[in-house]
PDB file of C-alpha atoms in Angstrom:
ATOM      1  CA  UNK A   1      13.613  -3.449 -10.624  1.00  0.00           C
ATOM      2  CA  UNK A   2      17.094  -4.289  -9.479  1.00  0.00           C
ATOM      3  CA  UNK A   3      17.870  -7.892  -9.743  1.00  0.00           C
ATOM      4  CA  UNK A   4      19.019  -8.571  -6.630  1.00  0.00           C
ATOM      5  CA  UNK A   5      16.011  -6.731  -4.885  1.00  0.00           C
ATOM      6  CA  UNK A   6      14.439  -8.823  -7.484  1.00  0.00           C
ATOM      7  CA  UNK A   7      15.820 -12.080  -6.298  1.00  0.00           C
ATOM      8  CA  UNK A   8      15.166 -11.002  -2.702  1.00  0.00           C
ATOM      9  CA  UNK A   9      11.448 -10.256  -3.005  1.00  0.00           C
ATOM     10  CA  UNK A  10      10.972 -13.390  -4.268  1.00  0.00           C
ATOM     11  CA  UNK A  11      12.959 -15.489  -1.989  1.00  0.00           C
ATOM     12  CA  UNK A  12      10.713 -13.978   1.140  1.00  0.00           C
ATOM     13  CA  UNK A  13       7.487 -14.326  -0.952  1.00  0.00           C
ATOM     14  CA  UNK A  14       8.377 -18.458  -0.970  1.00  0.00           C
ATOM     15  CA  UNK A  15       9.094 -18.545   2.358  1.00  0.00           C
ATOM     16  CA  UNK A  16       6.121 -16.408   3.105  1.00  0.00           C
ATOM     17  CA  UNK A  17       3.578 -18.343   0.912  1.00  0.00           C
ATOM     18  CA  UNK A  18       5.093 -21.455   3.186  1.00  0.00           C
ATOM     19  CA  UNK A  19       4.791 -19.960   6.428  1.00  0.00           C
ATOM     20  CA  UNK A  20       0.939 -18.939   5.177  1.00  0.00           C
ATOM     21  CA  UNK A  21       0.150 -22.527   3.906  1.00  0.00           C
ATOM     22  CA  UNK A  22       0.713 -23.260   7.404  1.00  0.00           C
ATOM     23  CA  UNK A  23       2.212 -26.810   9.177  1.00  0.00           C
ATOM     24  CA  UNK A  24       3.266 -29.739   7.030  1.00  0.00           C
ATOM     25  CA  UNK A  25       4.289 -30.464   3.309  1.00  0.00           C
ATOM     26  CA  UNK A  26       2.826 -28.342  -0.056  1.00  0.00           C
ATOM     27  CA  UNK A  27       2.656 -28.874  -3.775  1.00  0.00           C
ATOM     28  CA  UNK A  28       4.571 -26.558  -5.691  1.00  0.00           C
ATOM     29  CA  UNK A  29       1.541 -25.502  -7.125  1.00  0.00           C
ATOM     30  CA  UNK A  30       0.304 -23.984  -3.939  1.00  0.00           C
ATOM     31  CA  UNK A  31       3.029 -22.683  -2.881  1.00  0.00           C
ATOM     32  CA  UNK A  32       3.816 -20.578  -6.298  1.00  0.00           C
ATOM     33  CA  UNK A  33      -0.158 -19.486  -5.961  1.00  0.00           C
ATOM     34  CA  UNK A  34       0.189 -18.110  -2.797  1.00  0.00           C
ATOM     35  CA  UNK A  35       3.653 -16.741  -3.175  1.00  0.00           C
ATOM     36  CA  UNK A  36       1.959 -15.228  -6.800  1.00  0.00           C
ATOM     37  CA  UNK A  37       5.106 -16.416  -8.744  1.00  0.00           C
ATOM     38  CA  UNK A  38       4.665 -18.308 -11.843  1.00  0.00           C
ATOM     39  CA  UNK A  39       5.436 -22.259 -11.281  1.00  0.00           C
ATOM     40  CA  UNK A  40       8.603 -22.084 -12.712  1.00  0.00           C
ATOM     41  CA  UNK A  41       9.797 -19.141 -11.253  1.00  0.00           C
ATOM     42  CA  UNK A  42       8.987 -20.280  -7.650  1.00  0.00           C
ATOM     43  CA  UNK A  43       9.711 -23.842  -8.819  1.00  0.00           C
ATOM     44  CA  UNK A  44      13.320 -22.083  -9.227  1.00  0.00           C
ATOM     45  CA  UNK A  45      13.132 -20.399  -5.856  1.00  0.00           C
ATOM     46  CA  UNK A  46      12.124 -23.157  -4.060  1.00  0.00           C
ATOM     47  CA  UNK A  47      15.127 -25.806  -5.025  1.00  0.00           C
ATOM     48  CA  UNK A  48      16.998 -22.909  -4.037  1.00  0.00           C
ATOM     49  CA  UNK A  49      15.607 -22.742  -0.758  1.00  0.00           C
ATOM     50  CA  UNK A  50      16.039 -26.696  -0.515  1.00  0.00           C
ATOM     51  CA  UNK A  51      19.960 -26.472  -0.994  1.00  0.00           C
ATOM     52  CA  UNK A  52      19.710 -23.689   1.740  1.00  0.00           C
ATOM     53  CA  UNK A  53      18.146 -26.207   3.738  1.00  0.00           C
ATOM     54  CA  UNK A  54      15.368 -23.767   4.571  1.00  0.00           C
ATOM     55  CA  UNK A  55      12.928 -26.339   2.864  1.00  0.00           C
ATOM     56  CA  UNK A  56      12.776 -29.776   2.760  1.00  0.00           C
ATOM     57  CA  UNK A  57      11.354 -32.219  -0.038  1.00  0.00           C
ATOM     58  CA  UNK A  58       9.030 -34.739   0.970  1.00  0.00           C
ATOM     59  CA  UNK A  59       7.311 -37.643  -0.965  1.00  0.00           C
ATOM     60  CA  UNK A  60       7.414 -38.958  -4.134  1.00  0.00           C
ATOM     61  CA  UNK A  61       5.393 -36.250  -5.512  1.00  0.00           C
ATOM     62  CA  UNK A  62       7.552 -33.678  -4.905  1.00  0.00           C
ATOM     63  CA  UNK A  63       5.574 -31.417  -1.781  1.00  0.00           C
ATOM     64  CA  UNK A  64       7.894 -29.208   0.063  1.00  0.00           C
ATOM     65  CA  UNK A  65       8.093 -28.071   4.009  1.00  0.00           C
ATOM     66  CA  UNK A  66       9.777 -25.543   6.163  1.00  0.00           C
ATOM     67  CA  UNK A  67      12.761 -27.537   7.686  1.00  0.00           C
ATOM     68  CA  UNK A  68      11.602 -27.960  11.541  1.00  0.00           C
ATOM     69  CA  UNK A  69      14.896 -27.157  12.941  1.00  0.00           C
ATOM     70  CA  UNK A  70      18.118 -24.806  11.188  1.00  0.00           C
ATOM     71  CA  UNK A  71      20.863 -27.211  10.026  1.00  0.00           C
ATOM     72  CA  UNK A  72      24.360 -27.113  12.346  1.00  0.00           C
ATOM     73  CA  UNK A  73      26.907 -28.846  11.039  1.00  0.00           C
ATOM     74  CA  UNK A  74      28.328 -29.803  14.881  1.00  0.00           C
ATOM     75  CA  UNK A  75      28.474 -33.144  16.437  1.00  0.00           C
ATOM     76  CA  UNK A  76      25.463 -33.479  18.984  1.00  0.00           C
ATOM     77  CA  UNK A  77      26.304 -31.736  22.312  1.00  0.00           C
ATOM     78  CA  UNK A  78      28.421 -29.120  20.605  1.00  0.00           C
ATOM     79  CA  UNK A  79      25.719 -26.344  19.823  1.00  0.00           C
ATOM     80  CA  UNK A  80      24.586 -24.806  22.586  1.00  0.00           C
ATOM     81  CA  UNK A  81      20.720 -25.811  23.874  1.00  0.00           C
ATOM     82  CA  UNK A  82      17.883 -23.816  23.447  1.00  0.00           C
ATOM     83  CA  UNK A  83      17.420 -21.367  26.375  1.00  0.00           C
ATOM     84  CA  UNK A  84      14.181 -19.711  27.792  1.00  0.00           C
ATOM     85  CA  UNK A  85      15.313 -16.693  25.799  1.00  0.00           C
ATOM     86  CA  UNK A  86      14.810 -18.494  22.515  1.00  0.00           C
ATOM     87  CA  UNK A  87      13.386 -16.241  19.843  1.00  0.00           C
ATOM     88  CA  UNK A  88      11.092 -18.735  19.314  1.00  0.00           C
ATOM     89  CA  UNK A  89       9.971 -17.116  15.759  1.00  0.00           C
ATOM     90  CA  UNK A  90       9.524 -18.885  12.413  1.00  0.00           C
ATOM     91  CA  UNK A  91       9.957 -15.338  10.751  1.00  0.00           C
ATOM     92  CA  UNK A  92      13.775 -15.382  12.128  1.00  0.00           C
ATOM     93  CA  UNK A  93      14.869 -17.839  10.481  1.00  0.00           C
ATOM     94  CA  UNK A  94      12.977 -17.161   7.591  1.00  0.00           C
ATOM     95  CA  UNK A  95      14.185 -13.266   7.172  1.00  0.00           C
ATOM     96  CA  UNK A  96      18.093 -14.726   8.111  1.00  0.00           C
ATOM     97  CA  UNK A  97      17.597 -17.159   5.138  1.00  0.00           C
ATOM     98  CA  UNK A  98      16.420 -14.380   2.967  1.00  0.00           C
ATOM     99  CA  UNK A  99      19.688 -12.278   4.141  1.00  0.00           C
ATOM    100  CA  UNK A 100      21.779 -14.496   3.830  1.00  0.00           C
ATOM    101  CA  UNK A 101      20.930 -15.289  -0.181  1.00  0.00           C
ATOM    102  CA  UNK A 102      20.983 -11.697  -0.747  1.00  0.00           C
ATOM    103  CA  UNK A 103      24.357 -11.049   0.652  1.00  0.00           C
ATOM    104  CA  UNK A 104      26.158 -14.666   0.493  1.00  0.00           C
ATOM    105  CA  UNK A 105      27.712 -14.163   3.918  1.00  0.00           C
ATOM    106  CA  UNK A 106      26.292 -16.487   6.891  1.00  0.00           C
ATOM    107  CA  UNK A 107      23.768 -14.590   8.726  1.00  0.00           C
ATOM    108  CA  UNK A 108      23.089 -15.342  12.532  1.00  0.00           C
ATOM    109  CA  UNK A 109      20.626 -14.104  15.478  1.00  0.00           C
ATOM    110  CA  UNK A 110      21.189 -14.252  19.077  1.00  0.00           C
ATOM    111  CA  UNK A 111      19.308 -13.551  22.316  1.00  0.00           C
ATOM    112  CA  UNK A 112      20.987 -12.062  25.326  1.00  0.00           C
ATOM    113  CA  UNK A 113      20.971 -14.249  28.659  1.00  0.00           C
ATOM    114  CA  UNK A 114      20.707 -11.808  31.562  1.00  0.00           C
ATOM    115  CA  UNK A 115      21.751 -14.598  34.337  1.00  0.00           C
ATOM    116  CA  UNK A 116      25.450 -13.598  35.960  1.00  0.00           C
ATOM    117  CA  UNK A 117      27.781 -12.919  33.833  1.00  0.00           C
ATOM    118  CA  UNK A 118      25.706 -10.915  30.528  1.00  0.00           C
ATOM    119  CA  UNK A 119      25.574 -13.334  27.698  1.00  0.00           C
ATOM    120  CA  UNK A 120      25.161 -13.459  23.631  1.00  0.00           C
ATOM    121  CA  UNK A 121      23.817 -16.575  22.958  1.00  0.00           C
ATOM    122  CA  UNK A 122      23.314 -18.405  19.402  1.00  0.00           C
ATOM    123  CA  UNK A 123      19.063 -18.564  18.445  1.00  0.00           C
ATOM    124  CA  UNK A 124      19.374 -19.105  14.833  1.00  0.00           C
ATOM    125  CA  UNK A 125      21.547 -19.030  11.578  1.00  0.00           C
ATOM    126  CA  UNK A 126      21.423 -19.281   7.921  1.00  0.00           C
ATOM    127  CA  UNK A 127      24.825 -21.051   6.773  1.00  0.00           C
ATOM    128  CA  UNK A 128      24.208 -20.897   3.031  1.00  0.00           C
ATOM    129  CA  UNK A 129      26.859 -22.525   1.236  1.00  0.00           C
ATOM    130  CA  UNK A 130      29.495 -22.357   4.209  1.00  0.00           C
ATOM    131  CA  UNK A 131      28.465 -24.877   6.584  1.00  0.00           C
ATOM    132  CA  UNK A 132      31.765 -27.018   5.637  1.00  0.00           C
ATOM    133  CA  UNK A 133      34.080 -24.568   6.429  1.00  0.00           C
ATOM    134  CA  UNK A 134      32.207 -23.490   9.521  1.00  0.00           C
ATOM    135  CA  UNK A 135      32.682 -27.312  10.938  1.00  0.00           C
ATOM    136  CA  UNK A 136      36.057 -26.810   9.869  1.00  0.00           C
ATOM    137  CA  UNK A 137      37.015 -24.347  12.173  1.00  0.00           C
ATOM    138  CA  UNK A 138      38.394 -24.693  15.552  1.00  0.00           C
ATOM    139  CA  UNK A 139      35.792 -25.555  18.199  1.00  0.00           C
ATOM    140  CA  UNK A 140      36.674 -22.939  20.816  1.00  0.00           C
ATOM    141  CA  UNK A 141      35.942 -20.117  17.914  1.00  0.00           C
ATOM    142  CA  UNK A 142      32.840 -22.384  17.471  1.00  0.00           C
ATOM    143  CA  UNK A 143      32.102 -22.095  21.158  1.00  0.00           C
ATOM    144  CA  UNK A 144      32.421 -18.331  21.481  1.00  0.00           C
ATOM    145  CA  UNK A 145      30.405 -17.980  18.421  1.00  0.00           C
ATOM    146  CA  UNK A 146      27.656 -19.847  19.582  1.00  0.00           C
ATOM    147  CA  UNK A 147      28.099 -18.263  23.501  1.00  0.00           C
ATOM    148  CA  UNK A 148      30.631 -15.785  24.567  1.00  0.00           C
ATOM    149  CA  UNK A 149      29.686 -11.976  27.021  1.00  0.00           C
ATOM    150  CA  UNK A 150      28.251  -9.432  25.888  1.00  0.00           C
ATOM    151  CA  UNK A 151      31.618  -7.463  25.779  1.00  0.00           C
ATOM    152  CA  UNK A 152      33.326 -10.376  23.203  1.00  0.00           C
ATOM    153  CA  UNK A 153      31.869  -8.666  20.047  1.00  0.00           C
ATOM    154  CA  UNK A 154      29.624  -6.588  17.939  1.00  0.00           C
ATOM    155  CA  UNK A 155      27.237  -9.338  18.139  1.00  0.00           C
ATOM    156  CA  UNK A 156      27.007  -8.817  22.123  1.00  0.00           C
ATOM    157  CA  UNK A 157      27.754  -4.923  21.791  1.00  0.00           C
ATOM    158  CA  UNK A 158      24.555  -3.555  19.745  1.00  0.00           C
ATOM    159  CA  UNK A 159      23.130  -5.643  22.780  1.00  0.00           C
ATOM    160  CA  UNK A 160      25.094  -3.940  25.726  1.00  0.00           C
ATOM    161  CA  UNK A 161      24.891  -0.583  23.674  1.00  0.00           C
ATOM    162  CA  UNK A 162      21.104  -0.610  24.803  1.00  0.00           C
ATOM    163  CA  UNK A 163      20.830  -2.078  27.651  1.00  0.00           C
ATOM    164  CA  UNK A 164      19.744   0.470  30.622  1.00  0.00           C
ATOM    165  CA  UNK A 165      22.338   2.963  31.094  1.00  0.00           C
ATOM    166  CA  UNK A 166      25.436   1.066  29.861  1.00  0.00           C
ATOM    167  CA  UNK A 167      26.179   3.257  27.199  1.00  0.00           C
ATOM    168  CA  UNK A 168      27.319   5.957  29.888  1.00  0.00           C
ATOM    169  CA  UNK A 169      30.338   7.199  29.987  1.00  0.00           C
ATOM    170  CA  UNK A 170      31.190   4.461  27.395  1.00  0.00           C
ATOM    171  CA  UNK A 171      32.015   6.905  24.020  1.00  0.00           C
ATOM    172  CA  UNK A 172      32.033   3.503  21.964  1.00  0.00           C
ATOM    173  CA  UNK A 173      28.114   2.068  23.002  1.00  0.00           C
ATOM    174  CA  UNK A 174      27.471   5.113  22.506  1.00  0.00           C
ATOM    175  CA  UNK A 175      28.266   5.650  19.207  1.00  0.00           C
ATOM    176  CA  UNK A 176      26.958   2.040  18.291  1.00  0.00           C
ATOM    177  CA  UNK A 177      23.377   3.203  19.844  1.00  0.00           C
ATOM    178  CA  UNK A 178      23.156   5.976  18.228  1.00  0.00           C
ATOM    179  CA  UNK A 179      24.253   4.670  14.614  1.00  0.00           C
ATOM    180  CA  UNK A 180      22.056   1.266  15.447  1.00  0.00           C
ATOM    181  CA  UNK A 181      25.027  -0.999  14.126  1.00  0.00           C
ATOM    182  CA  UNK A 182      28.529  -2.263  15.261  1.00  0.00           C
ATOM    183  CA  UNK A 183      31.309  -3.776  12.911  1.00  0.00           C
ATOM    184  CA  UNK A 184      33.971  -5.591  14.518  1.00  0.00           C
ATOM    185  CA  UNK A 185      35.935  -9.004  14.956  1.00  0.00           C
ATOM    186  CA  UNK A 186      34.617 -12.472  15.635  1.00  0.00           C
ATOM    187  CA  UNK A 187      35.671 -15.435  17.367  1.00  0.00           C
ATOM    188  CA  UNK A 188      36.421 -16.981  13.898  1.00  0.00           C
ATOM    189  CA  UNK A 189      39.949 -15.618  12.426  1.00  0.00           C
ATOM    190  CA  UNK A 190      39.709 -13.481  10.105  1.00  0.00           C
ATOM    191  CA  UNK A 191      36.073 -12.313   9.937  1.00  0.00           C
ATOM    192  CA  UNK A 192      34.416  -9.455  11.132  1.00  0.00           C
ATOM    193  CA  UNK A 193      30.491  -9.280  12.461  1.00  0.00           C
ATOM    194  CA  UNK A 194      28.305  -6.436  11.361  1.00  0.00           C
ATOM    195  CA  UNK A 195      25.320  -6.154  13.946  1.00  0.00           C
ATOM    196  CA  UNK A 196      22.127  -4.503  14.853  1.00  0.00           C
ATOM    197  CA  UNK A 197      19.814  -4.626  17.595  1.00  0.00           C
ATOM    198  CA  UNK A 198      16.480  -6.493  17.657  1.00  0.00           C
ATOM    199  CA  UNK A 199      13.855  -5.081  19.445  1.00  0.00           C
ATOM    200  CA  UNK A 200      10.227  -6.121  21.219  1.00  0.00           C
ATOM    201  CA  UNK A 201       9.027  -2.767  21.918  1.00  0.00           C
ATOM    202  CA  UNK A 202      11.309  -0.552  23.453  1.00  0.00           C
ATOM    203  CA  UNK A 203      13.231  -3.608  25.170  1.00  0.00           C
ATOM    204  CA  UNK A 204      16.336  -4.606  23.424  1.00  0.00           C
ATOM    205  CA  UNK A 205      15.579  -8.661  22.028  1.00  0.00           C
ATOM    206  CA  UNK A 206      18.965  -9.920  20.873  1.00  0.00           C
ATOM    207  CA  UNK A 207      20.925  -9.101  17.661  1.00  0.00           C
ATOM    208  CA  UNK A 208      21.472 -10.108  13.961  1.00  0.00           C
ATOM    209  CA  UNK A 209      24.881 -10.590  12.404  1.00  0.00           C
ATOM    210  CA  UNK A 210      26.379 -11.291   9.128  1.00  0.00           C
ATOM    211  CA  UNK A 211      29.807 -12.972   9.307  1.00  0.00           C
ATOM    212  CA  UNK A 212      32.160 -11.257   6.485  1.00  0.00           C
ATOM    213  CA  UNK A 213      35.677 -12.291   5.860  1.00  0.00           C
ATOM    214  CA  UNK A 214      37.284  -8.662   7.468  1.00  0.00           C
ATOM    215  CA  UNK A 215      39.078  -7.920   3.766  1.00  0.00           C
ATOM    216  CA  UNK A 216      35.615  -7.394   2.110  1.00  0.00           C
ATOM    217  CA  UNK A 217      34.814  -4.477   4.543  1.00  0.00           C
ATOM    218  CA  UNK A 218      37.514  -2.449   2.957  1.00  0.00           C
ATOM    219  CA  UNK A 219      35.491  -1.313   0.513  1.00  0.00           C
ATOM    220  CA  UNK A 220      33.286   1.498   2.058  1.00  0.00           C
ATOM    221  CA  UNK A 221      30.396   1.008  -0.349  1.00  0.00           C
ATOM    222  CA  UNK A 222      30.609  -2.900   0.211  1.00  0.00           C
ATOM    223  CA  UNK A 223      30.493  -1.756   4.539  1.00  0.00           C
ATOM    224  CA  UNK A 224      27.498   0.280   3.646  1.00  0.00           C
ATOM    225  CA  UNK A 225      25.472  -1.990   1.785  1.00  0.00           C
ATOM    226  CA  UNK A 226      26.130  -4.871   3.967  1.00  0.00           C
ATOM    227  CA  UNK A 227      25.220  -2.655   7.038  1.00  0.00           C
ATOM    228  CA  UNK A 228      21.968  -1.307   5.196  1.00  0.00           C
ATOM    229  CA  UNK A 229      20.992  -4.861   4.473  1.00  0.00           C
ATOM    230  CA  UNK A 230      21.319  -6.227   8.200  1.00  0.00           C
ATOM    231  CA  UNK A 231      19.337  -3.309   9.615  1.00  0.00           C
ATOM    232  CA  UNK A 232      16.941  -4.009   7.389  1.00  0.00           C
ATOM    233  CA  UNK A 233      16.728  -7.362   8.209  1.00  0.00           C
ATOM    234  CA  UNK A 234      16.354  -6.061  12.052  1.00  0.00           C
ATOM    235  CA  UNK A 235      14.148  -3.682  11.429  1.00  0.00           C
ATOM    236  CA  UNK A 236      12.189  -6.396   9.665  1.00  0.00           C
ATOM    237  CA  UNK A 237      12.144  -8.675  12.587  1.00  0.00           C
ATOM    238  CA  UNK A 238      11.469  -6.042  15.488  1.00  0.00           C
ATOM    239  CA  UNK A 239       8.312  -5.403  13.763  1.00  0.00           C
ATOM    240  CA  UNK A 240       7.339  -9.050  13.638  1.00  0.00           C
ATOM    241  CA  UNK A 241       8.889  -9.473  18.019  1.00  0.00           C
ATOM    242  CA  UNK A 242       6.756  -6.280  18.436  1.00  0.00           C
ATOM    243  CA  UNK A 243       3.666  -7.423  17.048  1.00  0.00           C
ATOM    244  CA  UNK A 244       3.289 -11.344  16.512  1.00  0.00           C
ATOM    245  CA  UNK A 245       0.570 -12.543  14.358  1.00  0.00           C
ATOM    246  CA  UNK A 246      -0.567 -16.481  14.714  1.00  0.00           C
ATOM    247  CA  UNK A 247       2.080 -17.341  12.456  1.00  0.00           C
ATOM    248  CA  UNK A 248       4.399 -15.634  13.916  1.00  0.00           C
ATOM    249  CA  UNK A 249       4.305 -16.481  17.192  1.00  0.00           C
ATOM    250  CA  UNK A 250       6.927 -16.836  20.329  1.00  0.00           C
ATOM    251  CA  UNK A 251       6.833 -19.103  23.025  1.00  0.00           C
ATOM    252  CA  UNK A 252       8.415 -15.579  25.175  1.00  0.00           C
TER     253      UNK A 252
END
């Protein structure tokens, strides 16, 4: 098996195993029994996780939990709040954390906000290892990352692209509907967003994005593997918006 499907595989059968165990804090033993790694394999997987900040460690004893809220490195009253249109879905931020350790890029999902003016609006995120220099940019970037129109950029278009009949006339949606991904710039200099549409049936959800510094998407292959992965990762998470199990579950 390739390694890095490999390394993948395992990373959602942790946070799987977790989301299975259920509310609170787990040995390591149970979790690498339900996740059917051996201990030190998962025990490997999970400190991972921890530096992610997908998990937290609890206790003396060394019992693990699924962190009750993704880490922002803003002051308070600089991320945007919660809307109705919350995903509301542990699986989100579980398959964002597992995309973002298999490409190293900082994966994000949004919701669209329907109210006036069309919105893209920040649900969840996976920072990996580039929280620091995500506080360190300037906070209008940080603004329209977090909440910017539809039109701003490929995070809002894959959005627009199938939304009722917006795509007509419009050779661009268009295209991005029918290849069921968008590359383009971001608020944030220098980086480009490659996006795909979620879905809850056959009504467009929101979006998934991987932030990638734009020189990377030179390379063709690189575009193409990165693209594969987040419409994967959409794919992935359409199923679970379609059809919520009790663990799974949206407040929508």
């Amino acid at each position: 098996m390739d390694h890095g499907t490999s390394s993948v595989s395992r990373t959602v059968a942790v946070l799987r195993a977790m989301r299975r165990l259920g509310p609170g804090a787990h040995s390591l033993g149970a979790i690498a029994a339900q996740a059917d790694l051996p201990l030190a394999t998962a025990h490997r997987y999970v400190q991972a996780l921890v530096t992610e900040r997908a998990l937290t460690r609890r206790g003396p004893r060394g019992r693990y939990a699924l962190a009750e809220a993704p880490y922002v490195p803003f002051e308070p009253g600089r991320e945007p709040a919660k809307t109705p249109t919350s995903l509301g879905v542990t699986a989100v931020r579980n398959e964002l954390t597992a995309l973002q350790a298999r490409t190293g890029h900082i994966a994000l999902a949004y919701v669209p906000l329907l109210i006036g003016r069309p919105l893209r609006v920040h649900a969840e995120q996976a920072l990996g290892g580039h929280a620091r220099s995500l506080d360190a940019a300037p906070r209008a970037a940080l603004e329209a990352l977090w909440r910017a129109p539809l039109e701003t950029d490929a995070s809002g278009w894959v959005i627009l692209a199938n939304l009722g009949d917006h795509a007509a006339g419009r050779p661009q949606l268009a295209r991005i509907r029918d290849q069921g991904h968008a590359i383009g710039p971001t608020p944030l200099f220098g980086h480009d967003a490659i996006a795909a549409p979620l879905w809850r049936g056959r009504t467009v959800a929101g979006s998934v994005s991987l932030l990638v510094r734009h020189a990377e998407l030179h390379d063709e292959v690189v575009r193409a593997r990165l693209a594969g992965a987040v419409m994967d990762t959409a794919a992935r998470l359409s199923g679970y918006l379609t059809h919520p199990g009790p663990s799974t579950s949206s407040a929508l």
